[in-house]
Amino acid sequence: MLGDRLFAHFEYAGDDLAADLALMAADEPTQAWWRLTDPCQEPVAEAGTGERWASMEQVFLME
């Protein structure tokens, strides 16, 4: 939870998140998707300078 917003998250199951994110960023279909979807995303006020995301408090976990 962040302020009055509740949001879902992703979990990573690999061994090298930085390398996997770099591979994803180099993927042309992913880049095309980002070009389409980036205008729909707005940074939250709580994000740091130059960042799009902010950490949130976990309020529940469903397994």
Short mmCIF file of N, CA and C in Angstrom, two decimals, residues 10-38:
data_model
loop_
_atom_site.label_atom_id
_atom_site.label_comp_id
_atom_site.label_asym_id
_atom_site.label_seq_id
_atom_site.Cartn_x
_atom_site.Cartn_y
_atom_site.Cartn_z
N PHE A 10 5.25 -8.04 -8.81
CA PHE A 10 5.74 -9.24 -9.46
C PHE A 10 6.78 -9.90 -8.57
N GLU A 11 6.97 -11.18 -8.78
CA GLU A 11 8.02 -11.90 -8.09
C GLU A 11 8.98 -12.45 -9.13
N TYR A 12 10.24 -12.40 -8.84
CA TYR A 12 11.29 -12.82 -9.75
C TYR A 12 11.81 -14.19 -9.33
N ALA A 13 11.92 -15.12 -10.29
CA ALA A 13 12.34 -16.48 -9.97
C ALA A 13 13.68 -16.85 -10.60
N GLY A 14 14.41 -15.88 -11.15
CA GLY A 14 15.69 -16.18 -11.79
C GLY A 14 16.86 -16.05 -10.83
N ASP A 15 18.06 -15.95 -11.42
CA ASP A 15 19.27 -15.84 -10.62
C ASP A 15 19.99 -14.51 -10.76
N ASP A 16 19.66 -13.73 -11.79
CA ASP A 16 20.37 -12.47 -12.05
C ASP A 16 19.36 -11.45 -12.61
N LEU A 17 18.68 -10.76 -11.71
CA LEU A 17 17.64 -9.83 -12.11
C LEU A 17 18.17 -8.75 -13.05
N ALA A 18 19.32 -8.17 -12.73
CA ALA A 18 19.88 -7.10 -13.57
C ALA A 18 20.11 -7.59 -14.99
N ALA A 19 20.70 -8.78 -15.14
CA ALA A 19 20.96 -9.32 -16.48
C ALA A 19 19.66 -9.63 -17.21
N ASP A 20 18.70 -10.20 -16.51
CA ASP A 20 17.43 -10.51 -17.14
C ASP A 20 16.66 -9.26 -17.54
N LEU A 21 16.72 -8.22 -16.72
CA LEU A 21 16.08 -6.95 -17.09
C LEU A 21 16.78 -6.33 -18.31
N ALA A 22 18.10 -6.46 -18.39
CA ALA A 22 18.84 -5.94 -19.55
C ALA A 22 18.43 -6.69 -20.82
N LEU A 23 18.28 -8.01 -20.73
CA LEU A 23 17.83 -8.79 -21.89
C LEU A 23 16.42 -8.36 -22.31
N MET A 24 15.55 -8.15 -21.35
CA MET A 24 14.20 -7.72 -21.66
C MET A 24 14.22 -6.34 -22.31
N ALA A 25 15.05 -5.45 -21.81
CA ALA A 25 15.13 -4.09 -22.36
C ALA A 25 15.68 -4.09 -23.78
N ALA A 26 16.49 -5.07 -24.14
CA ALA A 26 17.07 -5.16 -25.48
C ALA A 26 16.14 -5.83 -26.48
N ASP A 27 15.04 -6.40 -26.01
CA ASP A 27 14.11 -7.14 -26.85
C ASP A 27 13.19 -6.17 -27.61
N GLU A 28 13.21 -6.23 -28.95
CA GLU A 28 12.43 -5.28 -29.77
C GLU A 28 10.93 -5.34 -29.50
N PRO A 29 10.30 -6.52 -29.41
CA PRO A 29 8.86 -6.54 -29.09
C PRO A 29 8.55 -5.89 -27.74
N THR A 30 9.44 -6.09 -26.77
CA THR A 30 9.25 -5.45 -25.46
C THR A 30 9.37 -3.94 -25.60
N GLN A 31 10.34 -3.47 -26.36
CA GLN A 31 10.49 -2.03 -26.58
C GLN A 31 9.26 -1.44 -27.26
N ALA A 32 8.70 -2.16 -28.22
CA ALA A 32 7.49 -1.69 -28.90
C ALA A 32 6.33 -1.61 -27.90
N TRP A 33 6.21 -2.61 -27.03
CA TRP A 33 5.15 -2.60 -26.02
C TRP A 33 5.32 -1.41 -25.08
N TRP A 34 6.56 -1.17 -24.66
CA TRP A 34 6.81 -0.03 -23.77
C TRP A 34 6.46 1.30 -24.43
N ARG A 35 6.76 1.41 -25.72
CA ARG A 35 6.40 2.66 -26.42
C ARG A 35 4.88 2.89 -26.40
N LEU A 36 4.14 1.81 -26.48
CA LEU A 36 2.68 1.92 -26.44
C LEU A 36 2.15 2.19 -25.04
N THR A 37 2.75 1.56 -24.04
CA THR A 37 2.19 1.63 -22.69
C THR A 37 2.80 2.70 -21.79
N ASP A 38 4.01 3.15 -22.08
CA ASP A 38 4.65 4.15 -21.21
C ASP A 38 3.81 5.42 -21.03
#
